[in-house]
PDB file of C-alpha atoms in Angstrom:
ATOM      1  CA  MET A   1      16.161   0.561 -22.228  1.00 53.00           C
ATOM      2  CA  GLU A   2      15.765  -0.520 -18.593  1.00 54.00           C
ATOM      3  CA  ARG A   3      14.952  -4.039 -19.741  1.00 56.00           C
ATOM      4  CA  TYR A   4      18.129  -4.072 -21.864  1.00 51.00           C
ATOM      5  CA  ALA A   5      20.252  -2.814 -18.918  1.00 47.00           C
ATOM      6  CA  SER A   6      18.776  -5.458 -16.633  1.00 53.00           C
ATOM      7  CA  SER A   7      19.429  -8.191 -19.174  1.00 57.00           C
ATOM      8  CA  LEU A   8      22.996  -7.001 -19.649  1.00 49.00           C
ATOM      9  CA  GLU A   9      23.583  -6.982 -15.868  1.00 57.00           C
ATOM     10  CA  GLU A  10      22.216 -10.503 -15.567  1.00 59.00           C
ATOM     11  CA  SER A  11      24.484 -11.604 -18.380  1.00 61.00           C
ATOM     12  CA  VAL A  12      27.521 -10.061 -16.668  1.00 58.00           C
ATOM     13  CA  ASP A  13      26.587 -11.660 -13.347  1.00 70.00           C
ATOM     14  CA  GLY A  14      26.157 -14.993 -15.063  1.00 70.00           C
ATOM     15  CA  ALA A  15      29.575 -14.712 -16.662  1.00 81.00           C
ATOM     16  CA  ARG A  16      31.142 -13.828 -13.326  1.00 85.00           C
ATOM     17  CA  GLN A  17      29.492 -16.820 -11.671  1.00 86.00           C
ATOM     18  CA  GLN A  18      30.654 -19.063 -14.478  1.00 90.00           C
ATOM     19  CA  GLU A  19      34.213 -17.781 -14.189  1.00 91.00           C
ATOM     20  CA  LYS A  20      34.141 -18.213 -10.402  1.00 90.00           C
ATOM     21  CA  HIS A  21      32.828 -21.761 -10.833  1.00 92.00           C
ATOM     22  CA  TYR A  22      35.603 -22.532 -13.306  1.00 92.00           C
ATOM     23  CA  GLN A  23      38.251 -21.188 -10.889  1.00 92.00           C
ATOM     24  CA  LEU A  24      36.870 -23.241  -8.003  1.00 92.00           C
ATOM     25  CA  LEU A  25      36.652 -26.364 -10.150  1.00 92.00           C
ATOM     26  CA  SER A  26      40.232 -25.905 -11.358  1.00 93.00           C
ATOM     27  CA  ALA A  27      41.451 -25.434  -7.792  1.00 92.00           C
ATOM     28  CA  LEU A  28      39.602 -28.560  -6.661  1.00 92.00           C
ATOM     29  CA  GLN A  29      41.041 -30.609  -9.542  1.00 92.00           C
ATOM     30  CA  SER A  30      44.512 -29.446  -8.556  1.00 91.00           C
ATOM     31  CA  LEU A  31      43.992 -30.333  -4.874  1.00 91.00           C
ATOM     32  CA  VAL A  32      42.532 -33.762  -5.699  1.00 91.00           C
ATOM     33  CA  LYS A  33      45.869 -34.742  -7.255  1.00 89.00           C
ATOM     34  CA  GLU A  34      47.341 -34.672  -3.721  1.00 87.00           C
ATOM     35  CA  LEU A  35      44.929 -37.410  -2.560  1.00 84.00           C
ATOM     36  CA  PRO A  36      45.572 -41.173  -2.829  1.00 83.00           C
ATOM     37  CA  SER A  37      44.776 -42.516  -6.302  1.00 85.00           C
ATOM     38  CA  SER A  38      41.923 -44.671  -4.943  1.00 81.00           C
ATOM     39  CA  PHE A  39      40.038 -41.539  -3.876  1.00 82.00           C
ATOM     40  CA  GLN A  40      40.988 -39.573  -6.987  1.00 85.00           C
ATOM     41  CA  GLN A  41      39.082 -42.159  -9.028  1.00 83.00           C
ATOM     42  CA  ARG A  42      35.962 -41.687  -6.927  1.00 85.00           C
ATOM     43  CA  LEU A  43      35.956 -37.894  -7.243  1.00 87.00           C
ATOM     44  CA  SER A  44      34.635 -37.557 -10.761  1.00 87.00           C
ATOM     45  CA  TYR A  45      34.440 -34.341 -12.793  1.00 90.00           C
ATOM     46  CA  THR A  46      30.690 -34.182 -12.100  1.00 92.00           C
ATOM     47  CA  THR A  47      31.203 -34.522  -8.324  1.00 90.00           C
ATOM     48  CA  LEU A  48      33.850 -31.812  -8.282  1.00 92.00           C
ATOM     49  CA  SER A  49      31.718 -29.558 -10.491  1.00 93.00           C
ATOM     50  CA  ASP A  50      28.738 -29.988  -8.153  1.00 93.00           C
ATOM     51  CA  LEU A  51      30.982 -29.272  -5.164  1.00 93.00           C
ATOM     52  CA  ALA A  52      32.288 -26.117  -6.830  1.00 93.00           C
ATOM     53  CA  LEU A  53      28.692 -24.966  -7.457  1.00 92.00           C
ATOM     54  CA  ALA A  54      27.851 -25.476  -3.774  1.00 93.00           C
ATOM     55  CA  LEU A  55      30.850 -23.342  -2.798  1.00 92.00           C
ATOM     56  CA  LEU A  56      30.056 -20.397  -5.093  1.00 90.00           C
ATOM     57  CA  ASP A  57      28.421 -18.016  -2.598  1.00 87.00           C
ATOM     58  CA  GLY A  58      30.802 -18.808   0.306  1.00 89.00           C
ATOM     59  CA  THR A  59      28.045 -20.055   2.649  1.00 92.00           C
ATOM     60  CA  VAL A  60      29.395 -23.603   2.761  1.00 93.00           C
ATOM     61  CA  PHE A  61      32.800 -22.312   3.867  1.00 93.00           C
ATOM     62  CA  GLU A  62      31.106 -20.661   6.862  1.00 93.00           C
ATOM     63  CA  ILE A  63      29.114 -23.816   7.621  1.00 94.00           C
ATOM     64  CA  VAL A  64      32.231 -26.004   7.532  1.00 93.00           C
ATOM     65  CA  GLN A  65      34.126 -23.573   9.756  1.00 92.00           C
ATOM     66  CA  GLY A  66      31.280 -23.595  12.277  1.00 94.00           C
ATOM     67  CA  LEU A  67      31.066 -27.404  12.245  1.00 93.00           C
ATOM     68  CA  LEU A  68      34.818 -27.740  12.816  1.00 91.00           C
ATOM     69  CA  GLU A  69      34.710 -25.305  15.742  1.00 93.00           C
ATOM     70  CA  ILE A  70      31.859 -27.273  17.331  1.00 93.00           C
ATOM     71  CA  GLN A  71      33.794 -30.511  16.773  1.00 92.00           C
ATOM     72  CA  HIS A  72      36.929 -29.120  18.448  1.00 93.00           C
ATOM     73  CA  LEU A  73      34.910 -27.870  21.447  1.00 94.00           C
ATOM     74  CA  THR A  74      33.205 -31.264  21.768  1.00 93.00           C
ATOM     75  CA  GLU A  75      36.516 -33.145  21.596  1.00 93.00           C
ATOM     76  CA  LYS A  76      38.035 -30.847  24.219  1.00 93.00           C
ATOM     77  CA  SER A  77      35.045 -31.306  26.535  1.00 93.00           C
ATOM     78  CA  LEU A  78      35.120 -35.114  26.187  1.00 93.00           C
ATOM     79  CA  TYR A  79      38.886 -35.176  26.755  1.00 91.00           C
ATOM     80  CA  ASN A  80      38.470 -33.145  29.964  1.00 92.00           C
ATOM     81  CA  GLN A  81      35.701 -35.472  31.170  1.00 91.00           C
ATOM     82  CA  ARG A  82      37.923 -38.507  30.662  1.00 89.00           C
ATOM     83  CA  LEU A  83      40.835 -36.751  32.354  1.00 88.00           C
ATOM     84  CA  ARG A  84      38.665 -35.942  35.391  1.00 87.00           C
ATOM     85  CA  LEU A  85      37.608 -39.592  35.630  1.00 85.00           C
ATOM     86  CA  GLN A  86      41.237 -40.725  35.478  1.00 80.00           C
ATOM     87  CA  ASN A  87      42.158 -38.268  38.217  1.00 80.00           C
ATOM     88  CA  GLU A  88      39.321 -39.563  40.409  1.00 75.00           C
ATOM     89  CA  HIS A  89      40.631 -43.087  39.939  1.00 71.00           C
ATOM     90  CA  ARG A  90      44.127 -41.986  40.824  1.00 68.00           C
ATOM     91  CA  GLY A  91      43.109 -40.378  44.079  1.00 57.00           C
ATOM     92  CA  ALA A  92      41.945 -36.964  45.242  1.00 39.00           C
ATOM     93  CA  GLU A  93      45.441 -35.821  46.200  1.00 38.00           C
ATOM     94  CA  GLY A  94      46.903 -36.179  42.712  1.00 39.00           C
ATOM     95  CA  TRP A  95      47.857 -38.925  40.317  1.00 36.00           C
ATOM     96  CA  ARG A  96      51.633 -39.095  40.126  1.00 39.00           C
ATOM     97  CA  GLU A  97      52.685 -42.701  39.658  1.00 41.00           C
ATOM     98  CA  ASN A  98      55.485 -44.525  41.402  1.00 39.00           C
ATOM     99  CA  ALA A  99      58.321 -46.418  39.746  1.00 33.00           C
ATOM    100  CA  ASN A 100      56.111 -49.505  39.312  1.00 39.00           C
ATOM    101  CA  SER A 101      53.429 -47.442  37.507  1.00 38.00           C
ATOM    102  CA  PHE A 102      50.762 -48.057  40.154  1.00 45.00           C
ATOM    103  CA  PRO A 103      48.468 -45.013  40.385  1.00 55.00           C
ATOM    104  CA  VAL A 104      47.906 -43.510  43.830  1.00 53.00           C
ATOM    105  CA  LEU A 105      44.489 -45.118  44.334  1.00 60.00           C
ATOM    106  CA  ARG A 106      45.854 -48.630  43.864  1.00 65.00           C
ATOM    107  CA  GLN A 107      49.044 -47.785  45.735  1.00 68.00           C
ATOM    108  CA  ALA A 108      47.050 -46.489  48.721  1.00 70.00           C
ATOM    109  CA  LEU A 109      44.933 -49.646  48.760  1.00 71.00           C
ATOM    110  CA  ARG A 110      48.009 -51.864  48.649  1.00 75.00           C
ATOM    111  CA  GLN A 111      49.571 -49.845  51.466  1.00 75.00           C
ATOM    112  CA  LYS A 112      46.408 -50.256  53.551  1.00 80.00           C
ATOM    113  CA  HIS A 113      46.457 -53.994  52.898  1.00 78.00           C
ATOM    114  CA  LEU A 114      50.119 -54.256  53.907  1.00 81.00           C
ATOM    115  CA  GLU A 115      49.497 -52.452  57.204  1.00 77.00           C
ATOM    116  CA  ALA A 116      46.521 -54.698  57.941  1.00 77.00           C
ATOM    117  CA  GLN A 117      48.624 -57.804  57.265  1.00 77.00           C
ATOM    118  CA  GLN A 118      51.361 -56.587  59.578  1.00 78.00           C
ATOM    119  CA  ALA A 119      48.826 -56.091  62.362  1.00 76.00           C
ATOM    120  CA  CYS A 120      47.063 -59.395  61.689  1.00 78.00           C
ATOM    121  CA  ARG A 121      47.631 -62.552  63.712  1.00 76.00           C
ATOM    122  CA  PRO A 122      49.403 -65.253  61.656  1.00 78.00           C
ATOM    123  CA  HIS A 123      46.542 -67.766  61.746  1.00 76.00           C
ATOM    124  CA  ASN A 124      44.116 -65.146  60.354  1.00 71.00           C
ATOM    125  CA  LEU A 125      46.481 -64.000  57.597  1.00 74.00           C
ATOM    126  CA  PRO A 126      45.226 -66.341  54.799  1.00 78.00           C
ATOM    127  CA  VAL A 127      41.626 -65.209  55.338  1.00 74.00           C
ATOM    128  CA  LEU A 128      42.678 -61.534  55.380  1.00 68.00           C
ATOM    129  CA  GLN A 129      44.772 -61.890  52.226  1.00 75.00           C
ATOM    130  CA  ALA A 130      41.900 -63.580  50.391  1.00 78.00           C
ATOM    131  CA  ALA A 131      39.536 -60.761  51.380  1.00 77.00           C
ATOM    132  CA  GLN A 132      42.069 -58.137  50.348  1.00 74.00           C
ATOM    133  CA  HIS A 133      42.567 -59.829  47.003  1.00 80.00           C
ATOM    134  CA  ARG A 134      38.816 -59.705  46.361  1.00 82.00           C
ATOM    135  CA  GLU A 135      38.733 -56.033  47.368  1.00 79.00           C
ATOM    136  CA  LEU A 136      41.596 -55.180  45.018  1.00 77.00           C
ATOM    137  CA  GLU A 137      39.958 -57.070  42.154  1.00 80.00           C
ATOM    138  CA  ALA A 138      36.667 -55.229  42.811  1.00 81.00           C
ATOM    139  CA  VAL A 139      38.444 -51.860  42.661  1.00 76.00           C
ATOM    140  CA  GLU A 140      40.239 -52.812  39.456  1.00 78.00           C
ATOM    141  CA  HIS A 141      36.965 -54.017  37.949  1.00 83.00           C
ATOM    142  CA  ARG A 142      35.151 -50.792  38.886  1.00 81.00           C
ATOM    143  CA  ILE A 143      37.924 -48.694  37.370  1.00 81.00           C
ATOM    144  CA  ARG A 144      37.861 -50.686  34.126  1.00 84.00           C
ATOM    145  CA  GLU A 145      34.062 -50.522  33.881  1.00 88.00           C
ATOM    146  CA  GLU A 146      33.964 -46.768  34.478  1.00 86.00           C
ATOM    147  CA  GLN A 147      36.705 -46.178  31.919  1.00 87.00           C
ATOM    148  CA  HIS A 148      34.981 -48.399  29.356  1.00 90.00           C
ATOM    149  CA  ALA A 149      31.676 -46.609  29.977  1.00 91.00           C
ATOM    150  CA  MET A 150      33.390 -43.252  29.460  1.00 90.00           C
ATOM    151  CA  ASP A 151      35.040 -44.484  26.256  1.00 92.00           C
ATOM    152  CA  ARG A 152      31.684 -45.735  24.946  1.00 93.00           C
ATOM    153  CA  LYS A 153      30.129 -42.368  25.760  1.00 92.00           C
ATOM    154  CA  ILE A 154      32.926 -40.570  23.868  1.00 93.00           C
ATOM    155  CA  VAL A 155      32.542 -42.783  20.793  1.00 92.00           C
ATOM    156  CA  LEU A 156      28.750 -42.325  20.729  1.00 93.00           C
ATOM    157  CA  GLU A 157      29.032 -38.556  21.151  1.00 93.00           C
ATOM    158  CA  LEU A 158      31.598 -38.283  18.347  1.00 92.00           C
ATOM    159  CA  ASP A 159      29.442 -40.501  16.107  1.00 93.00           C
ATOM    160  CA  ARG A 160      26.484 -38.172  16.746  1.00 93.00           C
ATOM    161  CA  LYS A 161      28.603 -35.158  15.810  1.00 93.00           C
ATOM    162  CA  VAL A 162      29.684 -36.832  12.572  1.00 94.00           C
ATOM    163  CA  ALA A 163      26.035 -37.602  11.711  1.00 95.00           C
ATOM    164  CA  ASP A 164      25.098 -33.969  12.467  1.00 95.00           C
ATOM    165  CA  GLN A 165      27.877 -32.760  10.153  1.00 95.00           C
ATOM    166  CA  GLN A 166      26.795 -35.131   7.377  1.00 96.00           C
ATOM    167  CA  SER A 167      23.151 -34.067   7.668  1.00 96.00           C
ATOM    168  CA  THR A 168      23.979 -30.348   7.764  1.00 96.00           C
ATOM    169  CA  LEU A 169      26.218 -30.513   4.696  1.00 95.00           C
ATOM    170  CA  GLU A 170      23.715 -32.689   2.824  1.00 95.00           C
ATOM    171  CA  LYS A 171      20.988 -30.095   3.475  1.00 94.00           C
ATOM    172  CA  ALA A 172      23.396 -27.391   2.278  1.00 93.00           C
ATOM    173  CA  GLY A 173      23.658 -29.249  -1.043  1.00 91.00           C
ATOM    174  CA  VAL A 174      27.315 -30.257  -0.708  1.00 93.00           C
ATOM    175  CA  ALA A 175      28.108 -33.107  -3.099  1.00 90.00           C
ATOM    176  CA  GLY A 176      29.150 -36.399  -1.475  1.00 91.00           C
ATOM    177  CA  PHE A 177      27.563 -35.800   1.927  1.00 94.00           C
ATOM    178  CA  TYR A 178      24.797 -37.893   3.454  1.00 95.00           C
ATOM    179  CA  VAL A 179      24.384 -39.732   6.754  1.00 96.00           C
ATOM    180  CA  THR A 180      26.399 -42.970   6.647  1.00 95.00           C
ATOM    181  CA  THR A 181      28.641 -45.107   8.828  1.00 93.00           C
ATOM    182  CA  ASN A 182      30.374 -46.838   5.909  1.00 94.00           C
ATOM    183  CA  PRO A 183      34.133 -46.483   6.583  1.00 92.00           C
ATOM    184  CA  GLN A 184      35.002 -45.894   2.907  1.00 90.00           C
ATOM    185  CA  GLU A 185      32.309 -43.230   2.541  1.00 92.00           C
ATOM    186  CA  LEU A 186      33.426 -41.580   5.789  1.00 93.00           C
ATOM    187  CA  THR A 187      37.003 -41.407   4.511  1.00 91.00           C
ATOM    188  CA  LEU A 188      35.782 -39.917   1.232  1.00 90.00           C
ATOM    189  CA  GLN A 189      33.776 -37.291   3.113  1.00 93.00           C
ATOM    190  CA  MET A 190      36.812 -36.472   5.248  1.00 91.00           C
ATOM    191  CA  ASN A 191      38.800 -35.917   2.038  1.00 90.00           C
ATOM    192  CA  LEU A 192      36.048 -33.646   0.701  1.00 92.00           C
ATOM    193  CA  LEU A 193      36.114 -31.648   3.931  1.00 92.00           C
ATOM    194  CA  GLU A 194      39.876 -31.357   3.618  1.00 90.00           C
ATOM    195  CA  LEU A 195      39.470 -30.018   0.074  1.00 92.00           C
ATOM    196  CA  ILE A 196      36.980 -27.409   1.296  1.00 93.00           C
ATOM    197  CA  ARG A 197      39.244 -26.461   4.190  1.00 91.00           C
ATOM    198  CA  LYS A 198      42.242 -26.021   1.886  1.00 90.00           C
ATOM    199  CA  LEU A 199      40.206 -23.850  -0.480  1.00 90.00           C
ATOM    200  CA  GLN A 200      39.123 -21.765   2.497  1.00 87.00           C
ATOM    201  CA  GLN A 201      42.732 -21.359   3.608  1.00 85.00           C
ATOM    202  CA  ARG A 202      43.620 -20.162   0.140  1.00 80.00           C
ATOM    203  CA  GLY A 203      40.823 -17.630   0.420  1.00 70.00           C
ATOM    204  CA  CYS A 204      42.178 -16.343   3.734  1.00 49.00           C
ATOM    205  CA  GLN A 205      45.667 -16.051   2.308  1.00 42.00           C
ATOM    206  CA  THR A 206      44.691 -14.223  -0.887  1.00 40.00           C
ATOM    207  CA  GLY A 207      41.808 -12.196   0.469  1.00 39.00           C
ATOM    208  CA  LYS A 208      39.291 -13.747  -1.954  1.00 46.00           C
ATOM    209  CA  THR A 209      36.111 -15.442  -0.855  1.00 42.00           C
ATOM    210  CA  ALA A 210      36.458 -18.567  -2.970  1.00 39.00           C
ATOM    211  CA  LEU A 211      40.139 -18.815  -3.653  1.00 39.00           C
TER     212      LEU A 211
END
């Protein structure tokens, strides 16, 4: 009798899982229609079915939410770092620009050069102007190099985060995810993430885990 009850319970659970899988798959198929046709062709029935299976217990939704939160925190931190660097370049007293769009740091240097020229004897002026020109070019070069270095750091950090996301979702068994830098594959993965996010939003709105 106990064996029969256990078998019946397993059968009911299996039917529930199958129904839940069907609902998720149907929802995914509906959402895919909103994507460009080129990506619709790449998201086959098998891929969507495998994705629906990975989403059954709700764990992947939690993983994706955690990854997105980490991504947003990383982007905010990198943005603040770049902003601080820009403010340093624009001077410690602030960075409001004048009508000619010269930041304070450059404006202060030009003002210093002008005062030095006014105090300089005429026969020494060409030498002074040449030295000032080299100084200004050196400042401009340093600013560009520091900004480029910061931008390279941001790109590398974001690339690392993308690779972490790909690896985490691949280990979680989410169809379509693996570590790659191929632009087309990255766009496809972004579309898959968007599908998962939309399903999660539906879940929040209806109070159901999957839908």
